[in-house]
Amino acid sequence: MTRHETFARPTIADKDFVLATDLDGTFLGGTEESRRKFYSWIEESRDRVGLIFVTGRDPGHVRDLTRRRGVPRPDYVVGDVGTTIAEVDDEHFLAPIAPLEAEIAAAWNDAGMRVQAALRSVPGLTLQSSGFRFRVSYDMDPDRFDDRAFDIVAELGLDALVSADRYFDVLPKGVSKGPSLLRLLTHLGVDNRKVLVAGDTLNDLSMLTMGLPAVAVGNSEPALISALEGMEHVHRAREEGVGGIAEAILHHKLLQ
């Protein structure tokens, strides 16, 4: 190689394995020692391993995790419960992928104020302060929550999703973690057979049921485990958090 020649950085489609993982309770879960070891393995294996965060968290939170809290920087993020699809640059900034988000924006159709007005009188819902682009999110009190909220959201032509029995998200129709992740993988040309999908709550259900190799980590929400009954492509890990992810990589034989 001459001094003027450089090696092209491998794309995520070229890598041997891609981890598409939820954050809270999954990639951020497990013991401090297991996280330290797993994160070190990710960093040492960047030439072979691709990393996608599939999370309910917003871009600002993801950037804070990777810049300030020692969490490996992902290649891509499916954030805001599937309503953000973005590439992550070397400075940890998230750049939305416009062709993939156009359909999401159209399905949302600036529904934020309509959603807030329609759900204002529903007990047990407290509006979250973050200003999301294509969703409205609430903290939910399960003891006070009124199920008619689901009917209200359906009448608006949107989808409602409850997770961890304490969050209530209103999303564009047909948009959630699973469909958005699948669109990203297709856009990137990634072979789905080398992808491991990891999660722990009901808002991960749509990506765990896509048929890709998957894992529900050891500390998963009981309602998620029940919903996954009979799905042989999903490994039910004994270990929590990243320990469960490592367990599933071996179980599915995804890396030599």
mmCIF file with all atom_site columns, C-alpha atoms in Angstrom, residues 74-165:
data_model
loop_
_atom_site.group_PDB
_atom_site.id
_atom_site.type_symbol
_atom_site.label_atom_id
_atom_site.label_alt_id
_atom_site.label_comp_id
_atom_site.label_asym_id
_atom_site.label_entity_id
_atom_site.label_seq_id
_atom_site.pdbx_PDB_ins_code
_atom_site.Cartn_x
_atom_site.Cartn_y
_atom_site.Cartn_z
_atom_site.occupancy
_atom_site.B_iso_or_equiv
_atom_site.pdbx_formal_charge
_atom_site.auth_seq_id
_atom_site.auth_comp_id
_atom_site.auth_asym_id
_atom_site.auth_atom_id
_atom_site.pdbx_PDB_model_num
ATOM 1  C CA . PRO A 1 74  ? -23.734 2.792  17.919 1.00 0.00 ? 74  PRO A CA 1
ATOM 2  C CA . ASP A 1 75  ? -23.551 2.854  14.145 1.00 0.00 ? 75  ASP A CA 1
ATOM 3  C CA . TYR A 1 76  ? -27.273 3.636  13.887 1.00 0.00 ? 76  TYR A CA 1
ATOM 4  C CA . VAL A 1 77  ? -30.184 4.419  16.195 1.00 0.00 ? 77  VAL A CA 1
ATOM 5  C CA . VAL A 1 78  ? -33.841 3.545  15.898 1.00 0.00 ? 78  VAL A CA 1
ATOM 6  C CA . GLY A 1 79  ? -35.069 5.863  18.642 1.00 0.00 ? 79  GLY A CA 1
ATOM 7  C CA . ASP A 1 80  ? -38.223 7.391  20.063 1.00 0.00 ? 80  ASP A CA 1
ATOM 8  C CA . VAL A 1 81  ? -39.972 3.975  19.967 1.00 0.00 ? 81  VAL A CA 1
ATOM 9  C CA . GLY A 1 82  ? -39.304 3.648  16.238 1.00 0.00 ? 82  GLY A CA 1
ATOM 10 C CA . THR A 1 83  ? -40.182 7.187  15.155 1.00 0.00 ? 83  THR A CA 1
ATOM 11 C CA . THR A 1 84  ? -36.531 8.262  14.705 1.00 0.00 ? 84  THR A CA 1
ATOM 12 C CA . ILE A 1 85  ? -34.170 6.457  12.314 1.00 0.00 ? 85  ILE A CA 1
ATOM 13 C CA . ALA A 1 86  ? -30.684 7.952  12.328 1.00 0.00 ? 86  ALA A CA 1
ATOM 14 C CA . GLU A 1 87  ? -27.023 7.422  11.548 1.00 0.00 ? 87  GLU A CA 1
ATOM 15 C CA . VAL A 1 88  ? -24.464 8.283  14.248 1.00 0.00 ? 88  VAL A CA 1
ATOM 16 C CA . ASP A 1 89  ? -21.312 10.170 13.264 1.00 0.00 ? 89  ASP A CA 1
ATOM 17 C CA . ASP A 1 90  ? -17.867 10.174 14.888 1.00 0.00 ? 90  ASP A CA 1
ATOM 18 C CA . GLU A 1 91  ? -18.874 13.124 17.077 1.00 0.00 ? 91  GLU A CA 1
ATOM 19 C CA . HIS A 1 92  ? -21.837 11.125 18.421 1.00 0.00 ? 92  HIS A CA 1
ATOM 20 C CA . PHE A 1 93  ? -24.430 13.301 16.670 1.00 0.00 ? 93  PHE A CA 1
ATOM 21 C CA . LEU A 1 94  ? -27.534 11.582 15.299 1.00 0.00 ? 94  LEU A CA 1
ATOM 22 C CA . ALA A 1 95  ? -28.409 12.464 11.707 1.00 0.00 ? 95  ALA A CA 1
ATOM 23 C CA . PRO A 1 96  ? -31.954 11.386 10.727 1.00 0.00 ? 96  PRO A CA 1
ATOM 24 C CA . ILE A 1 97  ? -32.132 9.370  7.504  1.00 0.00 ? 97  ILE A CA 1
ATOM 25 C CA . ALA A 1 98  ? -34.659 11.432 5.558  1.00 0.00 ? 98  ALA A CA 1
ATOM 26 C CA . PRO A 1 99  ? -35.920 8.778  3.107  1.00 0.00 ? 99  PRO A CA 1
ATOM 27 C CA . LEU A 1 100 ? -36.751 6.430  5.986  1.00 0.00 ? 100 LEU A CA 1
ATOM 28 C CA . GLU A 1 101 ? -38.391 9.089  8.148  1.00 0.00 ? 101 GLU A CA 1
ATOM 29 C CA . ALA A 1 102 ? -40.587 10.622 5.426  1.00 0.00 ? 102 ALA A CA 1
ATOM 30 C CA . GLU A 1 103 ? -43.203 7.879  5.733  1.00 0.00 ? 103 GLU A CA 1
ATOM 31 C CA . ILE A 1 104 ? -43.193 8.207  9.526  1.00 0.00 ? 104 ILE A CA 1
ATOM 32 C CA . ALA A 1 105 ? -43.753 11.971 9.338  1.00 0.00 ? 105 ALA A CA 1
ATOM 33 C CA . ALA A 1 106 ? -46.612 11.488 6.879  1.00 0.00 ? 106 ALA A CA 1
ATOM 34 C CA . ALA A 1 107 ? -48.295 8.902  9.092  1.00 0.00 ? 107 ALA A CA 1
ATOM 35 C CA . TRP A 1 108 ? -47.997 11.211 12.102 1.00 0.00 ? 108 TRP A CA 1
ATOM 36 C CA . ASN A 1 109 ? -49.358 14.246 10.204 1.00 0.00 ? 109 ASN A CA 1
ATOM 37 C CA . ASP A 1 110 ? -48.550 16.729 12.988 1.00 0.00 ? 110 ASP A CA 1
ATOM 38 C CA . ALA A 1 111 ? -50.891 14.937 15.397 1.00 0.00 ? 111 ALA A CA 1
ATOM 39 C CA . GLY A 1 112 ? -49.211 16.070 18.623 1.00 0.00 ? 112 GLY A CA 1
ATOM 40 C CA . MET A 1 113 ? -51.658 18.781 19.685 1.00 0.00 ? 113 MET A CA 1
ATOM 41 C CA . ARG A 1 114 ? -54.671 16.656 18.698 1.00 0.00 ? 114 ARG A CA 1
ATOM 42 C CA . VAL A 1 115 ? -53.410 13.787 20.847 1.00 0.00 ? 115 VAL A CA 1
ATOM 43 C CA . GLN A 1 116 ? -52.791 15.978 23.868 1.00 0.00 ? 116 GLN A CA 1
ATOM 44 C CA . ALA A 1 117 ? -56.239 17.557 23.602 1.00 0.00 ? 117 ALA A CA 1
ATOM 45 C CA . ALA A 1 118 ? -57.982 14.198 23.208 1.00 0.00 ? 118 ALA A CA 1
ATOM 46 C CA . LEU A 1 119 ? -56.215 12.575 26.183 1.00 0.00 ? 119 LEU A CA 1
ATOM 47 C CA . ARG A 1 120 ? -56.257 15.585 28.519 1.00 0.00 ? 120 ARG A CA 1
ATOM 48 C CA . SER A 1 121 ? -59.123 14.252 30.647 1.00 0.00 ? 121 SER A CA 1
ATOM 49 C CA . VAL A 1 122 ? -57.941 10.624 30.840 1.00 0.00 ? 122 VAL A CA 1
ATOM 50 C CA . PRO A 1 123 ? -56.893 9.773  34.422 1.00 0.00 ? 123 PRO A CA 1
ATOM 51 C CA . GLY A 1 124 ? -53.569 8.144  35.143 1.00 0.00 ? 124 GLY A CA 1
ATOM 52 C CA . LEU A 1 125 ? -51.640 9.838  32.314 1.00 0.00 ? 125 LEU A CA 1
ATOM 53 C CA . THR A 1 126 ? -49.011 12.535 32.893 1.00 0.00 ? 126 THR A CA 1
ATOM 54 C CA . LEU A 1 127 ? -47.565 14.137 29.768 1.00 0.00 ? 127 LEU A CA 1
ATOM 55 C CA . GLN A 1 128 ? -43.793 13.827 29.490 1.00 0.00 ? 128 GLN A CA 1
ATOM 56 C CA . SER A 1 129 ? -42.038 17.162 29.072 1.00 0.00 ? 129 SER A CA 1
ATOM 57 C CA . SER A 1 130 ? -39.794 16.181 26.135 1.00 0.00 ? 130 SER A CA 1
ATOM 58 C CA . GLY A 1 131 ? -40.926 17.546 22.785 1.00 0.00 ? 131 GLY A CA 1
ATOM 59 C CA . PHE A 1 132 ? -40.800 14.503 20.513 1.00 0.00 ? 132 PHE A CA 1
ATOM 60 C CA . ARG A 1 133 ? -41.174 14.946 16.759 1.00 0.00 ? 133 ARG A CA 1
ATOM 61 C CA . PHE A 1 134 ? -43.484 12.094 15.785 1.00 0.00 ? 134 PHE A CA 1
ATOM 62 C CA . ARG A 1 135 ? -44.938 10.751 19.039 1.00 0.00 ? 135 ARG A CA 1
ATOM 63 C CA . VAL A 1 136 ? -46.550 11.829 22.299 1.00 0.00 ? 136 VAL A CA 1
ATOM 64 C CA . SER A 1 137 ? -45.486 10.043 25.489 1.00 0.00 ? 137 SER A CA 1
ATOM 65 C CA . TYR A 1 138 ? -46.965 9.835  28.970 1.00 0.00 ? 138 TYR A CA 1
ATOM 66 C CA . ASP A 1 139 ? -45.995 8.461  32.345 1.00 0.00 ? 139 ASP A CA 1
ATOM 67 C CA . MET A 1 140 ? -48.794 6.089  33.324 1.00 0.00 ? 140 MET A CA 1
ATOM 68 C CA . ASP A 1 141 ? -50.220 5.278  36.744 1.00 0.00 ? 141 ASP A CA 1
ATOM 69 C CA . PRO A 1 142 ? -51.620 1.735  36.252 1.00 0.00 ? 142 PRO A CA 1
ATOM 70 C CA . ASP A 1 143 ? -53.904 2.054  39.303 1.00 0.00 ? 143 ASP A CA 1
ATOM 71 C CA . ARG A 1 144 ? -55.679 5.116  37.886 1.00 0.00 ? 144 ARG A CA 1
ATOM 72 C CA . PHE A 1 145 ? -55.336 4.504  34.153 1.00 0.00 ? 145 PHE A CA 1
ATOM 73 C CA . ASP A 1 146 ? -58.561 4.367  32.117 1.00 0.00 ? 146 ASP A CA 1
ATOM 74 C CA . ASP A 1 147 ? -58.503 1.888  29.196 1.00 0.00 ? 147 ASP A CA 1
ATOM 75 C CA . ARG A 1 148 ? -60.677 4.187  27.099 1.00 0.00 ? 148 ARG A CA 1
ATOM 76 C CA . ALA A 1 149 ? -57.418 5.907  26.156 1.00 0.00 ? 149 ALA A CA 1
ATOM 77 C CA . PHE A 1 150 ? -56.834 3.091  23.651 1.00 0.00 ? 150 PHE A CA 1
ATOM 78 C CA . ASP A 1 151 ? -60.174 3.793  21.946 1.00 0.00 ? 151 ASP A CA 1
ATOM 79 C CA . ILE A 1 152 ? -59.454 7.532  21.845 1.00 0.00 ? 152 ILE A CA 1
ATOM 80 C CA . VAL A 1 153 ? -56.089 6.943  20.172 1.00 0.00 ? 153 VAL A CA 1
ATOM 81 C CA . ALA A 1 154 ? -57.593 4.483  17.683 1.00 0.00 ? 154 ALA A CA 1
ATOM 82 C CA . GLU A 1 155 ? -60.252 7.033  16.730 1.00 0.00 ? 155 GLU A CA 1
ATOM 83 C CA . LEU A 1 156 ? -57.418 9.454  15.892 1.00 0.00 ? 156 LEU A CA 1
ATOM 84 C CA . GLY A 1 157 ? -56.007 6.870  13.467 1.00 0.00 ? 157 GLY A CA 1
ATOM 85 C CA . LEU A 1 158 ? -52.910 6.289  15.603 1.00 0.00 ? 158 LEU A CA 1
ATOM 86 C CA . ASP A 1 159 ? -51.412 3.470  17.685 1.00 0.00 ? 159 ASP A CA 1
ATOM 87 C CA . ALA A 1 160 ? -51.030 3.280  21.472 1.00 0.00 ? 160 ALA A CA 1
ATOM 88 C CA . LEU A 1 161 ? -48.358 1.246  23.237 1.00 0.00 ? 161 LEU A CA 1
ATOM 89 C CA . VAL A 1 162 ? -47.927 0.487  26.943 1.00 0.00 ? 162 VAL A CA 1
ATOM 90 C CA . SER A 1 163 ? -44.555 -0.710 28.262 1.00 0.00 ? 163 SER A CA 1
ATOM 91 C CA . ALA A 1 164 ? -43.197 -1.651 31.685 1.00 0.00 ? 164 ALA A CA 1
ATOM 92 C CA . ASP A 1 165 ? -46.707 -0.958 33.011 1.00 0.00 ? 165 ASP A CA 1
#
